[in-house]
Coordinates of C-alpha atoms in Angstrom, one line a residue:
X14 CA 34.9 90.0 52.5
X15 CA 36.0 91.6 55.8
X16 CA 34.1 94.8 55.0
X17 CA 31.4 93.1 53.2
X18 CA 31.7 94.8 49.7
X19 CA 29.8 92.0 48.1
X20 CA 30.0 94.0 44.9
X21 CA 33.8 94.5 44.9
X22 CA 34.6 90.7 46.2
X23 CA 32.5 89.3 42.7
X24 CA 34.1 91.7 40.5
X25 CA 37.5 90.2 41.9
X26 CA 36.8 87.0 42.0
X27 CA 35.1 87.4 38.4
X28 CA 38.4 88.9 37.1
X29 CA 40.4 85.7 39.0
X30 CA 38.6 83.5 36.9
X31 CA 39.6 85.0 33.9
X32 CA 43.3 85.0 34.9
X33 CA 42.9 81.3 35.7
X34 CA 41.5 80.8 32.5
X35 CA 43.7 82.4 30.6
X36 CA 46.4 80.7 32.5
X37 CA 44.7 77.3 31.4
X38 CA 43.5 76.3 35.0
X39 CA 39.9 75.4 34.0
X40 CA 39.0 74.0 36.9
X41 CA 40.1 76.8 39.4
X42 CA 38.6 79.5 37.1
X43 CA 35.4 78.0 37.3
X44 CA 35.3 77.4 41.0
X45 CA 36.5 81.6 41.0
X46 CA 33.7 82.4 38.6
X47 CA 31.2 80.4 40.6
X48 CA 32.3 82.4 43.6
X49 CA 31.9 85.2 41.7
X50 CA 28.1 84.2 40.7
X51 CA 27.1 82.8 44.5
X52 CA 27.9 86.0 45.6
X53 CA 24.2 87.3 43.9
X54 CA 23.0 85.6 47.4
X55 CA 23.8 88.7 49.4
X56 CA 23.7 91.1 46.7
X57 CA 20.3 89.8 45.6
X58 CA 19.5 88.9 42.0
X59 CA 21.5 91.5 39.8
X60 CA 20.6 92.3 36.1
X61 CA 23.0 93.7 33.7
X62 CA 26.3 93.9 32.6
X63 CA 28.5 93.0 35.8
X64 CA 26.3 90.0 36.2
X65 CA 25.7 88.9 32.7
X66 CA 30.0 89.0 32.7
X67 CA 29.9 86.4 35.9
X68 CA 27.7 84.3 33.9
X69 CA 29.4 84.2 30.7
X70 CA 32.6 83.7 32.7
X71 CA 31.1 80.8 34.2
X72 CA 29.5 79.4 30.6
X73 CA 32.7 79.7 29.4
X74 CA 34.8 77.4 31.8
X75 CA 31.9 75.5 31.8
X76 CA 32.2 74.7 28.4
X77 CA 35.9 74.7 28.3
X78 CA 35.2 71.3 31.0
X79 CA 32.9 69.6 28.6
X80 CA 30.2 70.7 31.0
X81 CA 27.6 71.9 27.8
X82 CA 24.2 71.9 29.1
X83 CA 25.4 73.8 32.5
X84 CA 27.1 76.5 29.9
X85 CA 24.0 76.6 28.3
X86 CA 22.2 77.1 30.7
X87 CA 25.0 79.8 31.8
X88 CA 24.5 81.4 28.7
X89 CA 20.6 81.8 28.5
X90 CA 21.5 83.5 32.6
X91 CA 23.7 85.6 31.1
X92 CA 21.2 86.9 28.3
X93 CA 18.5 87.7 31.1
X94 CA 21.2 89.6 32.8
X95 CA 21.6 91.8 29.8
X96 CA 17.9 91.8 29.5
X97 CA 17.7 90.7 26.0
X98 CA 19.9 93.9 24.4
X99 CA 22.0 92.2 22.1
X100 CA 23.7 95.2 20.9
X101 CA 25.8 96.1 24.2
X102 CA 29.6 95.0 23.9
X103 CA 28.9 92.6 26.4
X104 CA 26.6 90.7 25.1
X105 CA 28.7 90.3 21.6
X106 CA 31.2 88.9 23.6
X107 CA 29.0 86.2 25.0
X108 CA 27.3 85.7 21.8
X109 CA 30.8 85.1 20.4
X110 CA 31.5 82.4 23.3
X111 CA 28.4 80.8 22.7
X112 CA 28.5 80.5 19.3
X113 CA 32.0 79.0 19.5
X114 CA 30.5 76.4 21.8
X115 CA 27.5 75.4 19.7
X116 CA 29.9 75.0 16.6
X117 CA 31.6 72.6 18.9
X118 CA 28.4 70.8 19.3
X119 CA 28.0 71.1 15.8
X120 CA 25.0 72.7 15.8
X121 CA 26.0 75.1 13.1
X122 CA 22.3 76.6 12.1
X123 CA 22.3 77.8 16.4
X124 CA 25.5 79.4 15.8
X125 CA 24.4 80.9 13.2
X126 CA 21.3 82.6 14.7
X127 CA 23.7 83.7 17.5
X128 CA 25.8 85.6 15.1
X129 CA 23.2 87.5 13.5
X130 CA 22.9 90.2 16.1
X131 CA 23.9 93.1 15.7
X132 CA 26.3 94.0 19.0
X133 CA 28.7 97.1 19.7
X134 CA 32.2 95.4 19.5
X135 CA 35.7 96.6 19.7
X136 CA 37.5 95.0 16.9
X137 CA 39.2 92.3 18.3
X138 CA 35.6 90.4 19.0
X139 CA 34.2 91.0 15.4
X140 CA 37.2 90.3 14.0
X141 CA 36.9 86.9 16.6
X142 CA 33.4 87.2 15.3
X143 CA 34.5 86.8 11.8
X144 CA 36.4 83.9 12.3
X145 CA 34.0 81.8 14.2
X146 CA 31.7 82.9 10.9
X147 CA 34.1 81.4 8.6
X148 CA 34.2 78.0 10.7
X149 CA 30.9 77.9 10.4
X150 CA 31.3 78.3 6.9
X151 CA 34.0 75.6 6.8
X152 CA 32.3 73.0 8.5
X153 CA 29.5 73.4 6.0
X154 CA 32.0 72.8 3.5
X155 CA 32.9 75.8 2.2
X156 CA 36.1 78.1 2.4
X157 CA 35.1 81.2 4.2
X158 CA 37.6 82.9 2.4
X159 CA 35.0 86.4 2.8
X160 CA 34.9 86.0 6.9
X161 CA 38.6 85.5 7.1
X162 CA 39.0 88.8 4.6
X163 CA 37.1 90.7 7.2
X164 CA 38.5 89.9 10.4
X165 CA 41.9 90.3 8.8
X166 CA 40.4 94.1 8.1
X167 CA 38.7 94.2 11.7
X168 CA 41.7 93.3 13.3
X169 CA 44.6 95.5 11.2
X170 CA 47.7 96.7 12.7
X171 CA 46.5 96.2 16.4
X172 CA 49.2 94.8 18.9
X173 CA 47.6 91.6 20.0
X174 CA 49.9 88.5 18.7
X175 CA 47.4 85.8 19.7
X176 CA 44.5 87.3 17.9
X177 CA 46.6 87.5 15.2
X178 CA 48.1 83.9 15.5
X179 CA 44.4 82.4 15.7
X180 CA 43.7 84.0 13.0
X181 CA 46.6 83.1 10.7
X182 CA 45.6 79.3 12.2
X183 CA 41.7 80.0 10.8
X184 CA 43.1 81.4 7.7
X185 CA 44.9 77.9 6.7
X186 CA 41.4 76.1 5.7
X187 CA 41.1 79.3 3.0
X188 CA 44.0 77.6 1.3
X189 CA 43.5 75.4 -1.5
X190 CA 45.0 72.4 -1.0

């Protein structure tokens, strides 16, 4: 802040929200994230992948507070940031977050529609992408026994425990009772 490297003090407090986050401190993340976003005041209105982050960042803590129409609205921000191109990795790992918070809503046939774009993404977010298609698929009442295959595939060998634990927990409703 000292120097005034506007750029460098978002990205940092951008990545400060995801710690706190991940840490489960909701509401300091968000206040980090919205730092992160107000920032765009002396930078000026940014487009693309840094920004679109800062807003799904911010969607997401939104969301994680019950605060749905400000994450939506965090969301459609963080499209425009990255202008629209769903096939970035980016903006499959939005689409993921927002789809998880629509199927909270319950609006299933939304989440859909997210889903359906084709996006670069490392295997840990389509295999996350996966799952979220089989609760879709659950909710609907059906088993999603297909999705749950998949990201099982997407996701092989790769050392990341709670990937692998959340997706053990999806695979449970493929059981029969």
């Amino acid at each position: 802040d000292e120097v005034g490297d506007y750029a460098e003090l978002a990205t940092l407090n951008s990545n400060l929200a995801l710690i706190e986050g991940n840490l489960g401190h909701m509401q300091q993340a968000l206040a980090h994230a919205r730092s992160a976003r107000a920032l765009g005041d002396p930078l000026g209105d940014a487009l693309g992948p840094a920004s679109g982050a800062v807003e799904m960042y911010v969607a997401s803590h939104e969301a994680a507070l019950g605060r749905y129409r400000e994450a939506l609205g965090s969301f459609a921000r963080a499209d425009a940031c990255f202008g629209g191109d769903a096939g970035t990795v980016w903006a499959g790992l939005a689409a993921n977050y927002k789809a998880n918070l629509l199927i909270h809503l319950g609006q299933f046939a939304r989440a859909q529609q997210v889903l359906q774009h084709d996006a670069q993404m490392i295997p840990v977010s389509a295999a996350r992408r996966e799952c979220l298609r089989a609760r879709i698929d659950h909710a609907l009442g059906h088993r999603g026994e297909h999705s749950i295959a998949n990201a099982i595939a997407m996701l092989g060998e790769r050392p990341d425990p709670i990937q692998h634990l959340l997706l053990r927990l999806d695979a449970v409703r493929t059981l029969p009772p």
